[in-house]
Amino acid sequence: GSAPGLEARPSGPASSLCPGPHFLLPDTNLLLHQIDILEDPVIKNVIVLQTVLQEVRNRSAPVYKRIRDVIQNPEKHFYSFTNEHHRETYIEQKRGETSNDRNDRAIRVAVKWYSEHLRKIEDEEKIQVIFLTNDRTNKEKALEEGITAYTCEEYIKSLTANPELVDRLACVSDEGKEIEGGKIIFPEHIPLSKLQQGIKSGIYLQGTYRANRENYLEATVWVHGDAEENKEVIVQGLKHLNRAIHEDIVAVELLAKDEWVAPSSVVLQDDGQNEEDIENEEEKENILKTSVNKDMLRPTGRVVGIIKRNWRPYCGMLSKSQIKEARRHLFTPADRRIPRIRIETRQADTLEGQRIIVAIDGWPRNSRYPNGHFVKNLGSAGDKETETEVLLLEHDVPHQAFSQAVLSFLPKMPWSITEEDMKHREDLRHLIVCSVDPPGCTDIDDALHCREIGNGNLEVGVHIADVSHFIRPGNALDEESVKRGTTVYLCEKRIDMVPELLSSNLCSLRSNVDRLAFSCIWEMNHKAEILKTRFTKSIINSKASLTYAEAQMRIDSAAMNDDITISLRGLNKLAKILKKKRIDNGALTLASPEVRFHMDSETHDPIDLQTKELKETNSMVEEFMLLANISVAQKIYDEFPEFALLRKHPAPPPSNYDILVKAAKSKAKIKTDSAKALAESLDKAESPTFPYLNTLLRILTTRCMMQAVYFCSGMDNDFHHYGLASPIYTHFTSPIRRYADIIVHRLLAVAIGADRTYPELTDKHKLAEMCKNLNYRHKMAQYAQRASVAFHTQASSSELFFKTKGVVNEDAYILFVRKNAIVVLIPKYGLEGTVFFEEKDKPTPKLEYNSEVPSLTVEDTTLHVFDKVKVNVMLDDSNIQHQKMRMVLIEPKILGNDMPANLSAEASS
C-alpha cells in the first residue's frame, strides 16, 4: 500500500545499534532464510518491498505464504510497499546489469527514498530505516550510499533484551564458502542451468528423491516423465547420495551397467555421534556390496545436483554434545528418512528431553550433516499432548483452529429449514430412516431405510448429509476444507475437515431432527437386483441413531417387530445377498479384527480399537455404502465423462506378490493371477496346527496392495477398483469427513438439476491437481492414524511393562527377514518391531540370508517368515527418539545370543 508515515510510529524492541524508533527493511535472501526470525512476535515494524515479495514468490511458495500471513497480522506492523509502481523508486535495468543486481539496486533506492520520506514528515525524533542484508557486496554498496545497513546477525545480537532470538538465526554461509576446516566429503553440485541442459539432452534424469527408512545409505529416485524403463533409480553410498534430502527434486546420472546394484536388504541406522567418523561409513558401505544374482540388479545412479529443495521444519530431539560448554549439537529428526542436523544453541540443557522443531539452512560439502537452526520447543517427549502435536506436524496435517474468515461462512444460529431450501427437494420425513454407527459417533454422514412397496418389491434408500448445501464453491470455508482434504481420527482426538457446527450438528443426521440430505433410492427385488435408481436432494428426519451393537440386537430379538427393526431386517437380508455377489465377483475381503489394525478399508469407520469383533451390521452398512458409491460413480461418469471425480484401486504388479507367494509356499498355495483367485486361496489357507496363519497371510497381502487413489475421468483410462472388483467407483457417502465426496455431490447435483455448476468443477486439469492433493492428504491421514495407534499401544503397553519390572516375554511371528535383522509382529499388542543381529561394539554372529525362501540363518538357526518365536521386550531409555522398547530373540535359542536388539515403534507406523 502507501508508505506508512505519521500514523505509524514504530515502537519495537530496544536495539543497542539503533536506540531510536526505526523500521527494518530486509532484502530477498534475508527474508527467505530468516523467516523464522521475522515471524517472531518480538520483531515488529518491517517494510517489505514489492521487489522482495515478487522474488520470494518465485523462489519459495511456503515462505511467500508465511510472509503474506505476517503482513496481514495487525499486531506485527508489517507493511508492504509497492516500490515498483512508485514513480520515485522505480528503476530501469541498465545495460549489462543482471536482473539480480538490478533488484538489489532497486531495493537500495527504495531504502534511501524511504529514509528521506520519513525525515520530511518527522520534526521531533528522527525515525530511521535500517536495511538488513547478509550479502556482503550489497551491504558495502548500501553503506557507501549512506544507508544504515546491518547483517541479520548484527541486528539480532543488538536486541540485548531478547537473547533467545539468536538461536533462531539461520546459519547461512555465503554459497561456495565452506564451514571452516574439515576435509571435503561430497562432490560438488552442478549448477541449475547446466542440470537443465543435461536433462534436456538426456545425460541426467530428473526425479523425486525418496530416502530409505530402513537403510540410511540407500535411496530411490522416482524419475519424472513417461519413460517406462528406469522409472526408479537406486542410489547407494554417502557420496552418491550427495546431500539430497527426502522429497527433494534431484538430477541423477546413471552409472555404467557394471556398477549397478540390487536394493539392499540390510537394515542400517545412522548411529554415528561423531562427525569425523567417515571411515566407519566406508566400512558400512562395504556391507551393501554383497554378491547378488544378475536379475536383482536395478538401474543405479548418483545425485549430481539439486533442482528443488523440499525442506520443511522437522520435529525431533536434541542429542546434546558430549563436549562441555559446546554450542554445536546434533538434532535427530523423528522421521528416520531425514539426516541429523547440526544446530548451534545456548539452551541445550533446557532442550534435552524435549521435542523441538528445527529448520535446515544448508549442507556444505565438507560437513557430514546439514546445518540448521532451532525454531521452537513443543514440550516434553512422551507427553501425550506434545506427541500428538509432533504427530500432526510430521504428517503435515493442518490442525490450527478454524479462522474467523472460515467461520464467517457458517449458517447463523438458530438455523431452520426455509421455503427456499425446499426448492428442488423431496420431503422424505415420513420415511422410517435410521443411522447405524460406532458408539460415540457425532459426525453421522449416512442413514438408511428399507420398505416394501405396492408391487411386492423393496424400496431402499441411502441418505447422505447434504454438506455441499452449506459449503459453497470458492469461499474461505470451501478453500479450508479442500486444503484439509479429510478428517483425521487419532486415538483420542479428531481433527475435523469442517467446523464442528456442521460436522457434529447441522450436517450430522441425528435422530428426531429435520436434516437436509442427498438421497440415492433404489427399487430392488428380493434377490437384491436393482430395477430402478434415482437421486434426489431431500429432507429427512431420522427415527433412531443406533450403534452397531444396538442394531444387531434388534435384528436378532424375536420380541421386536417395530418399523425400525423391520426396516433393519430387510436391509440386513439384502446386504448378505449383495455381499455374496460381490465376493463371487472377486472382491477381496481382507478385514479381520487384527488386520483392520493394518489397513483402512474404503468404507470402514476410522480406526476403532474398542469394537474388536465385526458385527453383521457393520457389514450391512458397508454394503449399501458401496452400492451407493458405485451407483453415483456411474451416474456422474455418464453425465460428465471428462471431469467425473472417481476412485480407482490399481491391481498390484505381479512382482509385488513375490514376498507373499515365497513366504507362503511351504504352508499354503496362494494364487495371485486375479483378485478372485487371491481371495479364494486366502480363504482356503487354513492350518489346523497354526490358526494364526490366515491372519498373517492377510496382513502380508495388505502389504502387497497399491494405494487406492482419486483421479479425474478425463485424464485416465483405467478405472478399475481391484479390491472391490468393481469397474467404476467413487466416494459419495462421507462428505462430512472427505472433501472428494463434496465434489461428487456437486457433480451429482448438477447432473440432476438440483444445483448450478461453476468453472472449476468442469476443468479437468484443476480436478487432477485437486485429486493429487486429496490423495496426499488421505495418505498422510492414514499414516498419522497408524502412528497414533502405535503410540497409544506403546504407551499402554509401557505401563504394563513397568508393572512387570520392565521385561516381558511375548509370542511373536516373523513378518519379514532382512540380511541382518527380522521384523516381527506381536499379536497381543498389534506391535511390529525389528530384531537386529548386529550391534555396535558387539561381536556379530554368522549371518546367511536367502532371499528365495526367504530365510535368515543366524549361526546354526534358520528363521523363516511366519515362524513363531518368543521375544523379550524391554523398555530402553538410551534411545530417546524412537520409542523406548528393545527386543531380543529368546526362542529359538541362538548360540551366544545375549545381544539385545531394538524394537522401534516407528516400524509400526
Coordinates of N, CA and C in Angstrom, one line a residue, residues 736-866:
I736 N -18.9 -35.3 5.2 CA -18.5 -34.5 6.4 C -17.0 -34.7 6.6
R737 N -16.5 -35.9 6.2 CA -15.1 -36.2 6.6 C -14.2 -36.4 5.4
R738 N -14.7 -36.3 4.2 CA -13.8 -36.4 3.0 C -14.2 -35.3 2.0
Y739 N -13.3 -34.6 1.5 CA -13.6 -33.5 0.6 C -14.0 -34.0 -0.8
A740 N -13.5 -35.2 -1.2 CA -13.8 -35.8 -2.5 C -15.3 -35.9 -2.7
D741 N -15.9 -36.3 -1.6 CA -17.4 -36.6 -1.6 C -18.1 -35.3 -1.9
I742 N -17.6 -34.1 -1.4 CA -18.3 -32.8 -1.7 C -18.3 -32.5 -3.2
I743 N -17.1 -32.8 -3.8 CA -17.1 -32.6 -5.3 C -18.1 -33.5 -6.0
V744 N -18.1 -34.7 -5.5 CA -19.0 -35.7 -6.1 C -20.5 -35.3 -5.9
H745 N -20.8 -34.8 -4.7 CA -22.1 -34.2 -4.5 C -22.4 -33.1 -5.5
R746 N -21.5 -32.2 -5.7 CA -21.7 -31.1 -6.6 C -21.9 -31.5 -8.0
L747 N -21.1 -32.5 -8.4 CA -21.3 -33.1 -9.8 C -22.7 -33.7 -9.9
L748 N -23.1 -34.5 -8.9 CA -24.4 -35.2 -9.0 C -25.5 -34.2 -9.0
A749 N -25.4 -33.1 -8.1 CA -26.4 -32.1 -8.1 C -26.6 -31.4 -9.4
V750 N -25.5 -31.1 -10.1 CA -25.6 -30.5 -11.4 C -26.3 -31.5 -12.4
A751 N -25.9 -32.8 -12.3 CA -26.4 -33.8 -13.2 C -28.0 -33.9 -13.0
I752 N -28.5 -33.8 -11.8 CA -30.0 -33.9 -11.7 C -30.7 -32.6 -11.6
G753 N -29.9 -31.5 -11.9 CA -30.5 -30.2 -12.0 C -30.9 -29.6 -10.6
A754 N -30.2 -30.0 -9.6 CA -30.6 -29.5 -8.2 C -29.6 -28.4 -7.8
D755 N -28.6 -28.1 -8.6 CA -27.7 -27.0 -8.2 C -27.0 -26.6 -9.4
R756 N -26.3 -25.4 -9.3 CA -25.7 -24.9 -10.6 C -24.2 -25.2 -10.6
T757 N -23.6 -25.2 -11.8 CA -22.2 -25.6 -11.9 C -21.3 -24.3 -11.7
Y758 N -20.0 -24.5 -11.7 CA -19.1 -23.4 -11.7 C -17.8 -23.8 -12.4
P759 N -17.0 -22.8 -12.9 CA -16.0 -23.1 -13.9 C -15.0 -24.2 -13.4
E760 N -14.5 -24.1 -12.1 CA -13.5 -25.1 -11.7 C -14.0 -26.5 -11.7
L761 N -15.3 -26.7 -11.6 CA -15.9 -28.0 -11.5 C -15.7 -28.8 -12.8
T762 N -15.6 -28.0 -13.9 CA -15.6 -28.6 -15.2 C -14.2 -28.4 -15.9
D763 N -13.2 -28.2 -15.0 CA -11.8 -28.0 -15.5 C -11.0 -29.2 -15.1
K764 N -10.8 -30.1 -16.1 CA -10.2 -31.4 -15.7 C -8.7 -31.3 -15.2
H765 N -8.0 -30.2 -15.6 CA -6.7 -30.0 -15.1 C -6.7 -29.6 -13.6
K766 N -7.7 -28.7 -13.3 CA -7.8 -28.3 -11.9 C -8.2 -29.5 -11.0
L767 N -9.1 -30.3 -11.6 CA -9.6 -31.5 -10.8 C -8.4 -32.5 -10.6
A768 N -7.6 -32.7 -11.6 CA -6.5 -33.6 -11.5 C -5.5 -33.1 -10.4
E769 N -5.3 -31.8 -10.4 CA -4.5 -31.2 -9.3 C -5.1 -31.4 -8.0
M770 N -6.4 -31.2 -7.9 CA -7.1 -31.4 -6.6 C -7.0 -32.9 -6.1
C771 N -7.1 -33.8 -7.1 CA -7.0 -35.2 -6.7 C -5.6 -35.5 -6.1
K772 N -4.6 -34.9 -6.7 CA -3.2 -35.1 -6.2 C -3.2 -34.7 -4.7
N773 N -3.7 -33.5 -4.4 CA -3.7 -33.0 -3.0 C -4.5 -34.0 -2.1
L774 N -5.7 -34.4 -2.6 CA -6.6 -35.2 -1.8 C -5.9 -36.6 -1.5
N775 N -5.2 -37.1 -2.5 CA -4.5 -38.4 -2.3 C -3.4 -38.2 -1.3
Y776 N -2.7 -37.1 -1.4 CA -1.6 -36.8 -0.4 C -2.2 -36.7 1.0
R777 N -3.3 -35.9 1.1 CA -3.8 -35.8 2.5 C -4.4 -37.1 3.1
H778 N -5.0 -37.9 2.2 CA -5.5 -39.2 2.7 C -4.4 -40.1 3.1
K779 N -3.3 -40.1 2.3 CA -2.2 -41.0 2.7 C -1.6 -40.5 4.0
M780 N -1.4 -39.2 4.2 CA -0.8 -38.7 5.4 C -1.8 -39.0 6.6
A781 N -3.1 -38.9 6.4 CA -4.0 -39.1 7.5 C -3.9 -40.6 7.9
Q782 N -3.8 -41.5 6.9 CA -3.7 -42.9 7.2 C -2.4 -43.1 8.1
Y783 N -1.3 -42.6 7.6 CA 0.0 -42.7 8.4 C -0.2 -42.2 9.8
A784 N -0.8 -41.0 9.9 CA -1.0 -40.3 11.2 C -1.8 -41.2 12.1
Q785 N -2.9 -41.8 11.5 CA -3.7 -42.7 12.3 C -2.9 -43.9 12.8
R786 N -2.1 -44.5 12.0 CA -1.3 -45.6 12.4 C -0.3 -45.3 13.5
A787 N 0.3 -44.1 13.3 CA 1.3 -43.7 14.2 C 0.6 -43.4 15.6
S788 N -0.6 -42.9 15.6 CA -1.3 -42.6 16.8 C -1.6 -43.9 17.5
V789 N -2.1 -44.9 16.7 CA -2.4 -46.2 17.3 C -1.1 -46.8 17.9
A790 N 0.0 -46.7 17.2 CA 1.3 -47.2 17.6 C 1.7 -46.6 18.9
F791 N 1.6 -45.2 19.0 CA 2.0 -44.5 20.2 C 1.1 -44.9 21.4
H792 N -0.2 -45.0 21.2 CA -1.1 -45.4 22.3 C -0.9 -46.8 22.7
T793 N -0.7 -47.7 21.8 CA -0.5 -49.1 22.1 C 0.8 -49.2 23.0
Q794 N 1.8 -48.4 22.5 CA 3.0 -48.4 23.2 C 2.9 -47.8 24.6
A795 N 2.2 -46.7 24.6 CA 2.0 -46.0 25.9 C 1.3 -47.0 26.9
S796 N 0.3 -47.7 26.4 CA -0.4 -48.5 27.4 C 0.4 -49.8 27.6
S797 N 1.2 -50.3 26.6 CA 2.0 -51.5 26.9 C 3.2 -51.1 27.8
S798 N 3.6 -49.8 27.7 CA 4.7 -49.4 28.6 C 4.3 -49.5 30.0
E799 N 3.1 -49.0 30.3 CA 2.6 -49.1 31.6 C 2.5 -50.5 32.1
L800 N 2.2 -51.4 31.2 CA 2.2 -52.8 31.5 C 3.6 -53.3 31.9
F801 N 4.6 -52.8 31.1 CA 5.9 -53.3 31.3 C 6.4 -52.8 32.7
F802 N 6.1 -51.6 33.1 CA 6.6 -51.1 34.4 C 6.1 -52.0 35.5
K803 N 4.9 -52.5 35.3 CA 4.3 -53.4 36.4 C 5.2 -54.7 36.5
T804 N 5.7 -55.1 35.3 CA 6.4 -56.4 35.3 C 7.9 -56.1 35.4
K805 N 8.3 -55.0 36.0 CA 9.7 -54.6 36.1 C 10.4 -54.4 34.8
G806 N 9.6 -54.0 33.8 CA 10.2 -53.6 32.5 C 10.7 -54.7 31.6
V807 N 10.4 -56.0 31.9 CA 10.8 -57.0 31.0 C 9.6 -58.0 30.8
V808 N 9.3 -58.4 29.6 CA 8.2 -59.3 29.4 C 8.5 -60.1 28.2
N809 N 8.2 -61.4 28.2 CA 8.4 -62.3 27.1 C 7.1 -62.5 26.4
E810 N 7.1 -62.3 25.0 CA 5.9 -62.5 24.3 C 6.1 -63.3 23.0
D811 N 5.0 -64.0 22.6 CA 5.0 -64.7 21.4 C 4.9 -63.7 20.2
A812 N 5.7 -64.0 19.2 CA 5.7 -63.1 18.0 C 5.8 -64.0 16.8
Y813 N 5.5 -63.4 15.6 CA 5.6 -64.1 14.4 C 6.5 -63.2 13.5
I814 N 7.3 -63.9 12.7 CA 8.2 -63.2 11.8 C 7.4 -62.8 10.5
L815 N 7.4 -61.5 10.2 CA 6.8 -61.0 9.0 C 7.7 -60.9 7.8
F816 N 8.9 -60.4 8.1 CA 9.9 -60.2 7.0 C 11.3 -60.7 7.6
V817 N 12.2 -61.2 6.7 CA 13.6 -61.3 7.1 C 14.4 -60.4 6.3
R818 N 15.5 -59.9 6.9 CA 16.4 -59.0 6.2 C 17.8 -59.6 6.3
K819 N 18.8 -59.0 5.8 CA 20.2 -59.6 5.8 C 20.7 -59.6 7.2
N820 N 20.3 -58.7 8.1 CA 20.9 -58.6 9.4 C 19.9 -58.4 10.5
A821 N 18.6 -58.7 10.2 CA 17.5 -58.4 11.1 C 16.3 -59.2 10.7
I822 N 15.3 -59.3 11.7 CA 14.0 -59.8 11.3 C 12.9 -58.8 11.8
V823 N 11.8 -58.7 11.1 CA 10.7 -57.9 11.5 C 9.6 -58.8 12.0
V824 N 9.2 -58.6 13.3 CA 8.2 -59.4 13.9 C 7.0 -58.7 14.3
L825 N 5.9 -59.4 14.4 CA 4.6 -58.9 14.9 C 4.2 -59.6 16.2
I826 N 3.9 -58.7 17.2 CA 3.4 -59.3 18.5 C 1.9 -59.1 18.5
P827 N 1.2 -60.2 18.2 CA -0.3 -60.1 18.1 C -0.9 -59.5 19.3
K828 N -0.4 -59.8 20.5 CA -1.0 -59.3 21.7 C -1.2 -57.8 21.7
Y829 N -0.2 -57.1 21.2 CA -0.2 -55.6 21.2 C -0.4 -55.0 19.9
G830 N -0.5 -55.9 18.8 CA -0.5 -55.4 17.5 C 0.7 -54.5 17.2
L831 N 1.8 -54.9 17.8 CA 3.0 -54.1 17.6 C 4.0 -54.8 16.7
E832 N 4.7 -54.0 15.9 CA 5.6 -54.6 15.0 C 7.0 -54.0 15.3
G833 N 8.0 -54.8 15.2 CA 9.3 -54.3 15.5 C 10.5 -55.0 14.9
T834 N 11.6 -54.5 14.9 CA 12.8 -55.1 14.3 C 13.7 -55.7 15.3
V835 N 14.1 -56.9 15.1 CA 15.1 -57.5 16.0 C 16.4 -57.5 15.2
F836 N 17.5 -56.8 15.7 CA 18.7 -56.7 14.9 C 19.7 -57.8 15.4
F837 N 20.5 -58.3 14.5 CA 21.5 -59.3 14.9 C 22.9 -58.7 14.7
E838 N 23.0 -57.4 14.6 CA 24.3 -56.7 14.5 C 24.2 -55.5 15.4
E839 N 25.2 -55.3 16.3 CA 25.1 -54.1 17.1 C 26.5 -53.6 17.3
K840 N 26.5 -52.3 17.4 CA 27.8 -51.6 17.7 C 28.5 -52.2 18.9
D841 N 29.8 -52.4 18.8 CA 30.6 -52.9 19.9 C 30.2 -54.3 20.4
K842 N 29.6 -55.1 19.6 CA 29.2 -56.5 20.0 C 29.7 -57.4 18.8
P843 N 30.2 -58.6 19.2 CA 30.6 -59.5 18.1 C 29.3 -59.8 17.2
T844 N 29.5 -59.8 15.9 CA 28.4 -60.1 15.0 C 28.4 -61.6 14.8
P845 N 27.2 -62.3 14.9 CA 27.1 -63.7 14.6 C 27.2 -63.9 13.1
K846 N 27.4 -65.2 12.8 CA 27.5 -65.6 11.4 C 26.1 -65.5 10.8
L847 N 25.9 -64.7 9.7 CA 24.5 -64.5 9.1 C 24.5 -64.9 7.7
E848 N 23.5 -65.7 7.4 CA 23.3 -66.1 6.0 C 21.9 -65.8 5.5
Y849 N 21.8 -65.0 4.5 CA 20.4 -64.5 4.1 C 20.1 -65.2 2.8
N850 N 18.9 -65.7 2.7 CA 18.4 -66.4 1.5 C 17.1 -65.7 1.0
S851 N 17.2 -64.9 -0.1 CA 16.0 -64.1 -0.5 C 15.0 -65.0 -1.2
E852 N 15.4 -66.2 -1.6 CA 14.5 -67.1 -2.4 C 13.5 -67.7 -1.4
V853 N 13.9 -68.0 -0.2 CA 13.0 -68.8 0.6 C 11.8 -68.0 1.2
P854 N 11.9 -66.9 1.8 CA 13.0 -66.1 2.3 C 13.4 -66.6 3.7
S855 N 14.7 -66.6 4.1 CA 15.1 -67.0 5.4 C 16.4 -66.3 5.8
L856 N 16.7 -66.4 7.1 CA 17.9 -65.8 7.6 C 18.5 -66.8 8.6
T857 N 19.7 -67.3 8.3 CA 20.4 -68.2 9.2 C 21.3 -67.5 10.1
V858 N 21.1 -67.6 11.4 CA 21.9 -66.9 12.4 C 22.7 -68.0 13.1
E859 N 24.1 -68.0 13.0 CA 24.9 -69.1 13.5 C 24.3 -70.4 12.8
D860 N 23.7 -71.3 13.7 CA 23.1 -72.5 13.0 C 21.6 -72.6 13.0
T861 N 21.0 -71.4 13.4 CA 19.5 -71.5 13.5 C 18.9 -70.8 12.3
T862 N 18.0 -71.4 11.6 CA 17.4 -70.8 10.4 C 16.0 -70.3 10.7
L863 N 15.8 -69.0 10.4 CA 14.5 -68.3 10.7 C 13.7 -68.1 9.4
H864 N 12.5 -68.5 9.3 CA 11.7 -68.3 8.1 C 10.6 -67.3 8.5
V865 N 10.0 -66.7 7.4 CA 8.8 -65.8 7.5 C 7.7 -66.7 8.1
F866 N 6.9 -66.2 9.0 CA 5.8 -66.8 9.7 C 6.2 -67.8 10.8

